[in-house]
Coordinates of C-alpha atoms in Angstrom, one line a residue:
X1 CA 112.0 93.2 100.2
X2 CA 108.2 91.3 99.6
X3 CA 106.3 93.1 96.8
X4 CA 103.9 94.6 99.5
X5 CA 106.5 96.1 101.4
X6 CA 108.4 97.8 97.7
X7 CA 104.8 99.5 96.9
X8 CA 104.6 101.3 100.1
X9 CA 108.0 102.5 99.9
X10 CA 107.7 103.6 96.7
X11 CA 104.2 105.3 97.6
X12 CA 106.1 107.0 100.1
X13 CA 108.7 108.2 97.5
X14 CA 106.2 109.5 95.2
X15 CA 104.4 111.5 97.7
X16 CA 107.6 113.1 98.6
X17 CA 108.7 113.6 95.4
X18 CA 105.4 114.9 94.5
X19 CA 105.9 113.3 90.7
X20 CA 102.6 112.1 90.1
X21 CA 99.4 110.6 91.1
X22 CA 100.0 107.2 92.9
X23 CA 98.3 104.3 91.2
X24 CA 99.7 101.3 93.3
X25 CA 97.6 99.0 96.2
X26 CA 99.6 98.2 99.1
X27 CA 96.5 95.7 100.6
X28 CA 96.2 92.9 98.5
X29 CA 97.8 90.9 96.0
X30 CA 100.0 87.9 96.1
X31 CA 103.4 88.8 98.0
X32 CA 107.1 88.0 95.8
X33 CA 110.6 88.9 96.1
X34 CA 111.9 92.0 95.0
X35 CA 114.8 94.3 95.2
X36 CA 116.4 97.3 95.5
X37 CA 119.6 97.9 93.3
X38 CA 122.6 99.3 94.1
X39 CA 121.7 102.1 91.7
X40 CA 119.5 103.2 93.7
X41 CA 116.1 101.8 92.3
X42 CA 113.7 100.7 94.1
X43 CA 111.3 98.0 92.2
X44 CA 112.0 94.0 91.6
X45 CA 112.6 91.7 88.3
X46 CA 110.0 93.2 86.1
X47 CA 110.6 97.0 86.8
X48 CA 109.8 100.1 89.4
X49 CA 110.7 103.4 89.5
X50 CA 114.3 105.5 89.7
X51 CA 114.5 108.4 92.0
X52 CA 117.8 109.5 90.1
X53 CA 115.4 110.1 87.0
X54 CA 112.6 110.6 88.8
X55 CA 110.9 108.1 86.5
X56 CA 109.0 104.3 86.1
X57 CA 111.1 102.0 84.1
X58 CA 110.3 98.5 82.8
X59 CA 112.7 95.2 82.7
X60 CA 111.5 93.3 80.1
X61 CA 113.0 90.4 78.1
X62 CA 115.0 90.8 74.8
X63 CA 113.3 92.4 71.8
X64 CA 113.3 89.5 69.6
X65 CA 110.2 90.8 67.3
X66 CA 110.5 91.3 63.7
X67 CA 107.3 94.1 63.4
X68 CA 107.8 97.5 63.7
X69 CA 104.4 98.6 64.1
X70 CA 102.1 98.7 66.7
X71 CA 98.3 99.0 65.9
X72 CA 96.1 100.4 68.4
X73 CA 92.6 100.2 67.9
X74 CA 91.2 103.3 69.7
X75 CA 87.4 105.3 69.6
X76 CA 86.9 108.3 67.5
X77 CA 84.9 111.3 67.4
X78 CA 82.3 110.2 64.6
X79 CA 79.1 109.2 67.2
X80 CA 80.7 109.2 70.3
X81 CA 82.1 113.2 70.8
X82 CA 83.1 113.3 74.3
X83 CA 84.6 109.9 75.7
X84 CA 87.1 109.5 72.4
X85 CA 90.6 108.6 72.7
X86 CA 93.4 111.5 72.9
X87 CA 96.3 109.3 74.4
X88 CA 97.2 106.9 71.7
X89 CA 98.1 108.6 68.2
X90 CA 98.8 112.3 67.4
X91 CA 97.7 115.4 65.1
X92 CA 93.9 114.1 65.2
X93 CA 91.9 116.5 67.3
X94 CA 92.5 120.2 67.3
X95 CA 90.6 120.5 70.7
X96 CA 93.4 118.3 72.0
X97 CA 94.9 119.9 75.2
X98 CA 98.7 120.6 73.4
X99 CA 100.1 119.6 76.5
X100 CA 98.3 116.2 76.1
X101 CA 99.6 116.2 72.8
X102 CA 102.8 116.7 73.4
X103 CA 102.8 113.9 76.1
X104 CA 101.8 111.5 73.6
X105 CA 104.1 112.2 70.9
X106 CA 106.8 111.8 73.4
X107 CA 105.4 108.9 74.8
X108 CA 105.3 107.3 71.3
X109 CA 109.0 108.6 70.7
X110 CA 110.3 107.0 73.3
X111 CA 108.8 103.5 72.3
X112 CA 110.3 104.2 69.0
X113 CA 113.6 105.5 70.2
X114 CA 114.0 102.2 73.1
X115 CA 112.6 99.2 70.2
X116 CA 112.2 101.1 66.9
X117 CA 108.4 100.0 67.1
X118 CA 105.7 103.0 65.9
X119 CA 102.5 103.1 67.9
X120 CA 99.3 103.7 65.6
X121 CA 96.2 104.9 66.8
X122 CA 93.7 103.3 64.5
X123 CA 90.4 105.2 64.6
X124 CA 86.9 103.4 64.6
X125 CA 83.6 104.9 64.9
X126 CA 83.0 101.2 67.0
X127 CA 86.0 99.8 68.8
X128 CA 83.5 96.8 70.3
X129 CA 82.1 95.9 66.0
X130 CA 85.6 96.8 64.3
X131 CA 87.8 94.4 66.7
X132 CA 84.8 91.6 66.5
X133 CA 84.8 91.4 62.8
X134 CA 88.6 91.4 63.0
X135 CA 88.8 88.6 65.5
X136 CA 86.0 86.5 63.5
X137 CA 87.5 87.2 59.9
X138 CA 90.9 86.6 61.9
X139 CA 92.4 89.5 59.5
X140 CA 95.1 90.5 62.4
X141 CA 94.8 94.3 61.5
X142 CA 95.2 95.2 65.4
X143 CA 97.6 94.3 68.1
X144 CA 95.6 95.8 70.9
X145 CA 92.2 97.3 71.9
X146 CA 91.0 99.7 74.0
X147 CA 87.1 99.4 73.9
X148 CA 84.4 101.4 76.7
X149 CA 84.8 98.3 79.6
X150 CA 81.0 97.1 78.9
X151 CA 82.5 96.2 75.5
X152 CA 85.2 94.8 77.1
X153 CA 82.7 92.8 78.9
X154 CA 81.1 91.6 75.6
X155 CA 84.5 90.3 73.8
X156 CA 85.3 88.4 76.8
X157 CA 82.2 86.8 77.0
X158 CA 82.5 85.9 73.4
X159 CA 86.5 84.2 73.6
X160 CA 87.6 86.9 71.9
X161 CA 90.6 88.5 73.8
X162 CA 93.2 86.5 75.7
X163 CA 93.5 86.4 79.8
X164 CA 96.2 88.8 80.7
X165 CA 97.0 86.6 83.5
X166 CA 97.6 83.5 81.1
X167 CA 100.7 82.5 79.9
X168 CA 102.6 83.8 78.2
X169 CA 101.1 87.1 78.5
X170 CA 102.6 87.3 82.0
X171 CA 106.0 87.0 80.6
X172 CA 105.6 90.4 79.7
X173 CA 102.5 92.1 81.5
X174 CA 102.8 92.4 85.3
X175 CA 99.4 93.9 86.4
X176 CA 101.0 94.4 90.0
X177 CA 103.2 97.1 88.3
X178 CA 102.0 100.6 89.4
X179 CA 101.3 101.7 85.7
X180 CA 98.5 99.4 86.3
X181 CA 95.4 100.6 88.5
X182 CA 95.9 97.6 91.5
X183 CA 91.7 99.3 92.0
X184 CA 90.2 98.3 88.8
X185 CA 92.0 94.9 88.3
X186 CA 91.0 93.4 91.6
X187 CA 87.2 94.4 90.8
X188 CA 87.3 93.6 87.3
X189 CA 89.1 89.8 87.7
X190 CA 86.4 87.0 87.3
X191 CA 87.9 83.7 88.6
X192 CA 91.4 85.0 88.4
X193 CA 91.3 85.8 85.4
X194 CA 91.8 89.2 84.1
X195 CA 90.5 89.3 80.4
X196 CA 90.7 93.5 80.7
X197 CA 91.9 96.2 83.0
X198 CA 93.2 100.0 82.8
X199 CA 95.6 101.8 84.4
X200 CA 97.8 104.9 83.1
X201 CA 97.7 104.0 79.9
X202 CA 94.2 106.0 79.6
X203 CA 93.2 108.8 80.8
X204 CA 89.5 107.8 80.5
X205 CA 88.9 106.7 84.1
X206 CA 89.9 109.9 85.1
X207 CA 88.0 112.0 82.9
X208 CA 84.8 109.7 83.6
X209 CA 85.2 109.7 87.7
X210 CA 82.9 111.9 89.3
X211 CA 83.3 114.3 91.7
X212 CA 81.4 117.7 92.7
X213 CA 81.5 121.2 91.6
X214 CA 80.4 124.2 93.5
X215 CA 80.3 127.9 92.9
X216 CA 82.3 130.0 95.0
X217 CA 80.4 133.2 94.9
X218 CA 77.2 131.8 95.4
X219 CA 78.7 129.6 99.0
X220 CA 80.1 132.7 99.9
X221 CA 76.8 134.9 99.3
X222 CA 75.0 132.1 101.2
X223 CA 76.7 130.8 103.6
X224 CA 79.9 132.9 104.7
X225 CA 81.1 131.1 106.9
X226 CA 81.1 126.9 106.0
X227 CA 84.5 126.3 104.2
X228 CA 83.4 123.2 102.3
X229 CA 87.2 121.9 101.7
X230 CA 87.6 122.1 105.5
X231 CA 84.4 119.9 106.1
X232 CA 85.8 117.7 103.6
X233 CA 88.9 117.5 105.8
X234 CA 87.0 117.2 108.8
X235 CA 84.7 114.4 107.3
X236 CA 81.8 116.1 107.7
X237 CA 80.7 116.5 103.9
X238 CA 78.2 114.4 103.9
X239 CA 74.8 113.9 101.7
X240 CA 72.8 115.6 104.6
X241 CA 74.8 118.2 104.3
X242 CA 74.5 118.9 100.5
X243 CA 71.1 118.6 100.9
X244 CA 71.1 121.1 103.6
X245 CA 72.9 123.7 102.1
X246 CA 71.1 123.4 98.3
X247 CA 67.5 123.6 99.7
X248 CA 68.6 127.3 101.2
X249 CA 69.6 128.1 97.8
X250 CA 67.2 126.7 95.5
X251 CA 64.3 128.9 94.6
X252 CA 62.2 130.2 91.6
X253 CA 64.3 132.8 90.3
X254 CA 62.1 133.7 87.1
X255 CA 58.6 134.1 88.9
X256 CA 57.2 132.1 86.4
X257 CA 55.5 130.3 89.3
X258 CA 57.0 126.9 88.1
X259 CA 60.6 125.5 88.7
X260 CA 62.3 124.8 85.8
X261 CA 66.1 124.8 84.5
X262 CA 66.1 128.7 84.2
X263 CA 65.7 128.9 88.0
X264 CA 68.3 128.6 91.0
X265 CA 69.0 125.4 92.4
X266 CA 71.1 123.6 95.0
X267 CA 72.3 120.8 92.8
X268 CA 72.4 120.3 88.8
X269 CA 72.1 116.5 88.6
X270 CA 70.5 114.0 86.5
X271 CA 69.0 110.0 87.5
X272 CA 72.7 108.6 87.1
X273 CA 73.3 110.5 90.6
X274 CA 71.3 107.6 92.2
X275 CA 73.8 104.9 91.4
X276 CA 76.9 107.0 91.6
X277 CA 75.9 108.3 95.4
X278 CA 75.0 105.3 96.3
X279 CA 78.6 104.1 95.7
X280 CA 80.0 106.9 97.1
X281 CA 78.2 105.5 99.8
X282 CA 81.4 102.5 100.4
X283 CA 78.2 100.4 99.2
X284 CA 78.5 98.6 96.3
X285 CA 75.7 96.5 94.0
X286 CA 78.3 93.2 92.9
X287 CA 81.2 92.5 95.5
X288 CA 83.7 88.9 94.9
X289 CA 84.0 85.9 96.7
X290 CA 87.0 86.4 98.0
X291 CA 87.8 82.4 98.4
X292 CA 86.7 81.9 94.5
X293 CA 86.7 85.7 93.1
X294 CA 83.4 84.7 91.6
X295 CA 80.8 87.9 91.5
X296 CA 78.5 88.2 93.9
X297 CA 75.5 90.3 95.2
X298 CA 76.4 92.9 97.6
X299 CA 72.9 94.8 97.4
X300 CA 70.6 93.2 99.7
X301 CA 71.8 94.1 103.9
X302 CA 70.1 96.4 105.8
X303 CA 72.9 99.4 105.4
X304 CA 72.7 99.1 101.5
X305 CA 69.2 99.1 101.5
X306 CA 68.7 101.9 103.6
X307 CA 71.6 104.1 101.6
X308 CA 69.4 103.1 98.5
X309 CA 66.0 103.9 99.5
X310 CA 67.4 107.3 101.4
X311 CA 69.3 108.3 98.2
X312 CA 66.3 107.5 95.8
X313 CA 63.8 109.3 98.1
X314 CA 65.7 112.4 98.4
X315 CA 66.8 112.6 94.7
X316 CA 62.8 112.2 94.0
X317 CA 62.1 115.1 96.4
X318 CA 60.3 117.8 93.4
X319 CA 61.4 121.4 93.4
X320 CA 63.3 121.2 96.4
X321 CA 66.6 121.1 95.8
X322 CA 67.9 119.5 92.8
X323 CA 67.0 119.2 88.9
X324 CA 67.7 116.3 86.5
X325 CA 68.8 116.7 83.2
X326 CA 66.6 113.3 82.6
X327 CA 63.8 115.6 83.4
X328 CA 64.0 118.6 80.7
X329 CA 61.4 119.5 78.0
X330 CA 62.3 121.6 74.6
X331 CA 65.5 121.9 75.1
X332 CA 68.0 120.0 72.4
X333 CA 70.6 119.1 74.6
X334 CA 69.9 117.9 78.2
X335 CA 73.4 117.4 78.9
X336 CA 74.5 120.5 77.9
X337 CA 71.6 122.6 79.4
X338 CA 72.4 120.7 82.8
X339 CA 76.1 122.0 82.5
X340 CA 74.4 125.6 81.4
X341 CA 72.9 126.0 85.0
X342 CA 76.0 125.3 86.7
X343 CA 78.1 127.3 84.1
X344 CA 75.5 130.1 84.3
X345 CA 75.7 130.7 88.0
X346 CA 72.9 129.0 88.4
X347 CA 73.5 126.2 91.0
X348 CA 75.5 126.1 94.0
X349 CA 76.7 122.0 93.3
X350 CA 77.1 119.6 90.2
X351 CA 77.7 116.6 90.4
X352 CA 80.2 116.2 87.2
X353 CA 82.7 113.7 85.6
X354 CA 85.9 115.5 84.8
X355 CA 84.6 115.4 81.2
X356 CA 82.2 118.0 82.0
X357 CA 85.1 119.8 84.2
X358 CA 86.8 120.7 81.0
X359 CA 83.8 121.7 79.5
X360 CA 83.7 124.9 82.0
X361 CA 86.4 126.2 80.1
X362 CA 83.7 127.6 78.0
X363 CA 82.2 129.4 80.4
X364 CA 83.5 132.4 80.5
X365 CA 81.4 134.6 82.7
X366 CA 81.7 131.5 85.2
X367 CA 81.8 132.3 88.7
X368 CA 85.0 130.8 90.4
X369 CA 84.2 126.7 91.2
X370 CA 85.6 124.2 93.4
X371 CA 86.3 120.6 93.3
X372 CA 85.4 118.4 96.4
X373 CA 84.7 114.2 96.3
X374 CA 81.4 112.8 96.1
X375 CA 79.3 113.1 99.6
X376 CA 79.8 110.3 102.7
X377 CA 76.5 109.1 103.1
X378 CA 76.5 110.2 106.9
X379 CA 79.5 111.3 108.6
X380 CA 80.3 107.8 110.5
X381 CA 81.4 106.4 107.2
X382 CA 84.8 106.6 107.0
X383 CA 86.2 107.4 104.1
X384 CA 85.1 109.2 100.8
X385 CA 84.6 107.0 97.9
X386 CA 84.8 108.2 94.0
X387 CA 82.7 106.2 92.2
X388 CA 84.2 105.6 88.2
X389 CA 81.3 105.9 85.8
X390 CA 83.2 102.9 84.5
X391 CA 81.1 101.7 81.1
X392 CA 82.7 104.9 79.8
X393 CA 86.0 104.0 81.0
X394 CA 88.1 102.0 78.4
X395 CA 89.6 98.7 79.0
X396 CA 92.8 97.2 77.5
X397 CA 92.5 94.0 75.6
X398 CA 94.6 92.0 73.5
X399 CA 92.4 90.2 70.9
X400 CA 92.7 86.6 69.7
X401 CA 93.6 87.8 65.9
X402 CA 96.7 89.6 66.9
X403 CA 99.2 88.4 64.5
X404 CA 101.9 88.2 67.4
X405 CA 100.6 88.0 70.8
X406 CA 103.5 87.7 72.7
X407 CA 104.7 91.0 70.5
X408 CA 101.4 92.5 71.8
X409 CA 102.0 91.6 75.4
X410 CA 105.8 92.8 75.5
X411 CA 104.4 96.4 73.5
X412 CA 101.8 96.7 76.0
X413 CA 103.3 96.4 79.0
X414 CA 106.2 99.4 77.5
X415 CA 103.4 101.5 76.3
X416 CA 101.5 101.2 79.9
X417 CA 104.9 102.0 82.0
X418 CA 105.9 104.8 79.4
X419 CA 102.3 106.5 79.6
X420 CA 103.1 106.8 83.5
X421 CA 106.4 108.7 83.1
X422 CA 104.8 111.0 80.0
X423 CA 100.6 111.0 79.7
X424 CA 99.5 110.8 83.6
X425 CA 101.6 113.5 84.6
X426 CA 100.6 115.6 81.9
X427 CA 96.7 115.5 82.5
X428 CA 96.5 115.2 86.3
X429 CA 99.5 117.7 87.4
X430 CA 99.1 120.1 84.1
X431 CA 95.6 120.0 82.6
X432 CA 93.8 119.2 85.6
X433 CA 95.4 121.2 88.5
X434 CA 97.0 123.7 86.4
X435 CA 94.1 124.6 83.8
X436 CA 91.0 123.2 84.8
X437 CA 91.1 123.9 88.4
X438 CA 90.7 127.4 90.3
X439 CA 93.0 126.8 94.0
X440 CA 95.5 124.4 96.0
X441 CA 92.4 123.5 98.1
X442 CA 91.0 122.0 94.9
X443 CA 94.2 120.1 94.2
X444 CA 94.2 118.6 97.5
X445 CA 90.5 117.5 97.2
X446 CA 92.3 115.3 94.4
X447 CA 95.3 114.5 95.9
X448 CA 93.9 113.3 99.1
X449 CA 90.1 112.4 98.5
X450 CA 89.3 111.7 95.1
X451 CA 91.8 109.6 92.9
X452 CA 93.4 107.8 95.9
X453 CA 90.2 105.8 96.2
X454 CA 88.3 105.2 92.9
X455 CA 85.9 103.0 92.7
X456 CA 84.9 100.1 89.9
X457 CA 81.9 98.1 90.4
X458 CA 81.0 94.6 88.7
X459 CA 77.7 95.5 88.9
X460 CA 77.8 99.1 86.6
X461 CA 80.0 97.2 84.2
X462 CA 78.3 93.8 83.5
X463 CA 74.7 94.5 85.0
X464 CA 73.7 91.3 85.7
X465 CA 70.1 91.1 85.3
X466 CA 69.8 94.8 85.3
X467 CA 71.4 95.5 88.8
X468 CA 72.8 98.8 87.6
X469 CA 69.6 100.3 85.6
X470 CA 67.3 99.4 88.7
X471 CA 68.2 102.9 90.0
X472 CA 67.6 104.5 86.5
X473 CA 64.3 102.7 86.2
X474 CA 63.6 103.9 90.1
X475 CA 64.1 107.3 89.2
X476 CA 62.5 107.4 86.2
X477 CA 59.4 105.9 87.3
X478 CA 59.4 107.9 90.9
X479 CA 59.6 104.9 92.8
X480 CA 62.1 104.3 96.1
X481 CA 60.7 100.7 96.8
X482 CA 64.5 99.3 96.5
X483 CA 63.5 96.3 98.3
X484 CA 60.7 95.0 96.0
X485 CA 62.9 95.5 92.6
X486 CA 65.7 93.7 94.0
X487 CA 63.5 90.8 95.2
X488 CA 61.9 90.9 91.8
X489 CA 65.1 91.0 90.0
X490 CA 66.9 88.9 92.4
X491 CA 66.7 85.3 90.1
X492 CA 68.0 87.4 86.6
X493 CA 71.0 88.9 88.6
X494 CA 72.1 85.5 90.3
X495 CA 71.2 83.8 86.9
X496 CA 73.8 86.2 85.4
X497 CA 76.3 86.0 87.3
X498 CA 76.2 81.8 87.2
X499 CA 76.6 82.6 83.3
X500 CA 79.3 84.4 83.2
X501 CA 81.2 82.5 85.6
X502 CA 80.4 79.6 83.7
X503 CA 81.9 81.0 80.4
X504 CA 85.1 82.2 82.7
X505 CA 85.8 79.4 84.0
X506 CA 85.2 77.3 80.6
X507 CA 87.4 79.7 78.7
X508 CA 91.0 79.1 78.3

């Protein structure tokens, strides 16, 4: 059986076993032999999954390693008090999910139990600064890293983690396994080589995807009779549409004769909307050669440029349908007074990372809400796109002063498959479906429309030349002219992009 052919049966298995979220890529990738064993599990040399346990297993070579610790270096909560890590160590947080908690522990237990090695989350306030003093002191305090991907970006740039790809790292770390997100390794590879990736070991591209909320009671006091989830379905949920139904709603609910965040509106929102829509659009700002898997600019043909200048007109359009949080006065929190008008029953959409799903929680005069992808850009696009707000997504890296990188390598690859079997299921079937969401209709928004197709871009993770902030500065500025910022930052994003392909390719 090829390696192709071994993922889509085992997609097929986990939809009819309905274990957990599928993270495997049955279109690309480089096709070897595998098998199915007379025991009844289906994978090839390196590991795959066993419907008699109903969970992902790992072959891996002997455990001939004399440490018995693992040290992870993970984010904490001292600056950064939303996107900090939960899925590494234990007993940190007492606003951990205790289903997430106990998911880790068990995780970690298992490690322990299979290759008497301890996983340590080691807490920084910095990931990026603690691991690059470590790697230029060459002190060896960590084994692996999980910095925010722009970081990520930063150390590979500087030769300080290893090429996951390179032997012998691939003795041990198969990134075709489906612990691995197939999505984010194929965008995130610069001349084959894969310096950082993600997968099931975080939860952090979850919880930083973005999707839309609406309020229930307020659709049904509006508009009776649209059934969003069955537009979904039907493909008709499109940015037209949102616009559509949020200018009906929207209106000046104190009197005070100016619109402000006290008032109704159709959508809660804030400049990072431009971006994200636009790939939700199936657009993206940096694509790859796919000959050379070099970076390159994707922005520039007539469809992306007339996605970009519709999405930054309409987002500009004042008082008519949607408020940014980029825009508010006297208040000491934009973020949270953007999640307040939503929370407060007072807007029918929001567009929101899970992050800011979880936050709801606290809402407790909340009207019911509903979970639906990102809008198509018209309904002749065909398929829905969820675009990862990926700089706050963290990457995996092994850094060049691990004491024992082949014992980092071997550790990370177990940790990866046992966070599969233990972590994912926890937060996508228990926390998110079963706590943070209202209905089955919501679950099959997530299901069928917004983690099966996630998407990482180059572009919001590098920014070459300022490709990503263009829309930011757009916004900000009230400008839609797409097509002269590109052509005036055309030279800086190309010059980039020859830079870091330079460094890639002279790295070893």
């Amino acid at each position: 059986m090829t390696s192709r052919k071994f993922f889509v049966v085992l997609t097929c298995l986990l939809l009819s076993l309905t274990f957990a979220l599928g993270a495997c890529n049955t279109s690309s990738g480089d096709e070897t032999s595998g098998s199915t064993s007379t025991t009844g599990r289906i994978g090839n040399e390196h590991g795959g999954f066993d419907p008699a346990t109903n969970r992902y297993y790992v072959n891996m070579p002997a455990f001939n390693f004399d440490k018995k610790e693992f040290n992870v270096l993970v984010l904490d909560n001292t600056r950064e008090t939303t996107y900090y890590s939960e899925e590494v160590g234990v007993d940190k947080y007492e606003t951990t999910d205790e289903v997430l908690e106990d998911a880790v522990r068990n995780r970690n237990n298992k490690v322990f139990e299979d290759y008497g090695v301890t996983i340590n989350a080691v807490y920084a306030a910095n990931v990026f600064e603690d691991l690059s003093k470590d790697v230029k002191a060459n002190t060896g305090a960590y084994d692996m890293a999980m910095p925010f991907l722009y970081q990520c970006v930063n150390l590979a740039q500087s030769g300080d983690i290893y090429d996951l790809r390179s032997d012998p790292f691939n003795k041990y770390i198969d990134l075709e396994m489906p612990w691995w997100d197939q999505n984010a390794t194929a965008s995130l590879s610069i001349d084959n080589k894969v310096f950082f990736t993600t997968g099931d070991i975080s939860i952090m591209q979850k919880i930083v995807s973005v999707a839309v909320t609406f309020n229930k009671d307020m659709l049904k006091d509006n508009f009776p009779d649209v059934n969003l989830y069955q537009e979904v379905r039907d493909g008709k949920w499109t940015l037209d549409r949102m616009i559509e139904l949020s200018k009906q709603v929207t209106k000046d609910y104190t009197g005070e004769g100016e619109m402000t965040y006290k008032d109704i509106w159709g959508l809660s929102g804030s400049y990072g909307d431009a971006s994200m829509m636009y790939l939700a659009s199936g657009e993206k700002l940096i694509t790859k050669d796919e000959n050379t898997d070099y970076p390159i600019l994707a922005i520039g043909n007539e469809r992306s440029l007339n996605v970009a200048k519709k999405i930054l007109e309409e987002l500009q359009r004042k008082n008519e349908w949607v408020i940014h949080a980029n825009e508010f006065r006297d208040v000491s929190d934009i973020w949270k007074t953007s999640l307040d008008i939503f929370g407060e029953n007072r807007a029918l959409f929001r567009t929101s990372a899970f992050s800011a799903i979880k936050k709801l929680r606290n809402y407790t005069d909340n009207s019911d809400f509903g979970v639906i992808p990102m809008p198509k850009f018209d309904a002749d696009q065909e398929k829905y796109y969820t675009p990862c707000a990926a700089t706050l997504a963290y990457g995996v890296v092994i850094p060049k002063s691990a004491p024992d990188p082949e014992f980092s390598a071997f550790m990370t690859e177990v940790m990866a498959c046992e966070a599969k079997n233990y972590i994912t299921n926890a937060y996508y079937e228990t926390i998110l479906k079963s706590r943070d969401l209202k209905d089955e209709e919501s679950e099959e928004m997530l299901d069928k429309y917004i983690f099966n197709n996630v998407v990482y871009d180059l572009g919001i993770i590098y920014n070459f030349g300022n490709v990503s902030s263009m829309f930011n500065t757009l916004m900000s500025s009230g400008n839609s002219d797409i097509v002269s910022t590109l052509d005036a930052n055309r030279d800086a994003i190309e010059a980039a992009i020859d830079q870091v392909v330079q460094q890639y390719q002279d790295s070893q």
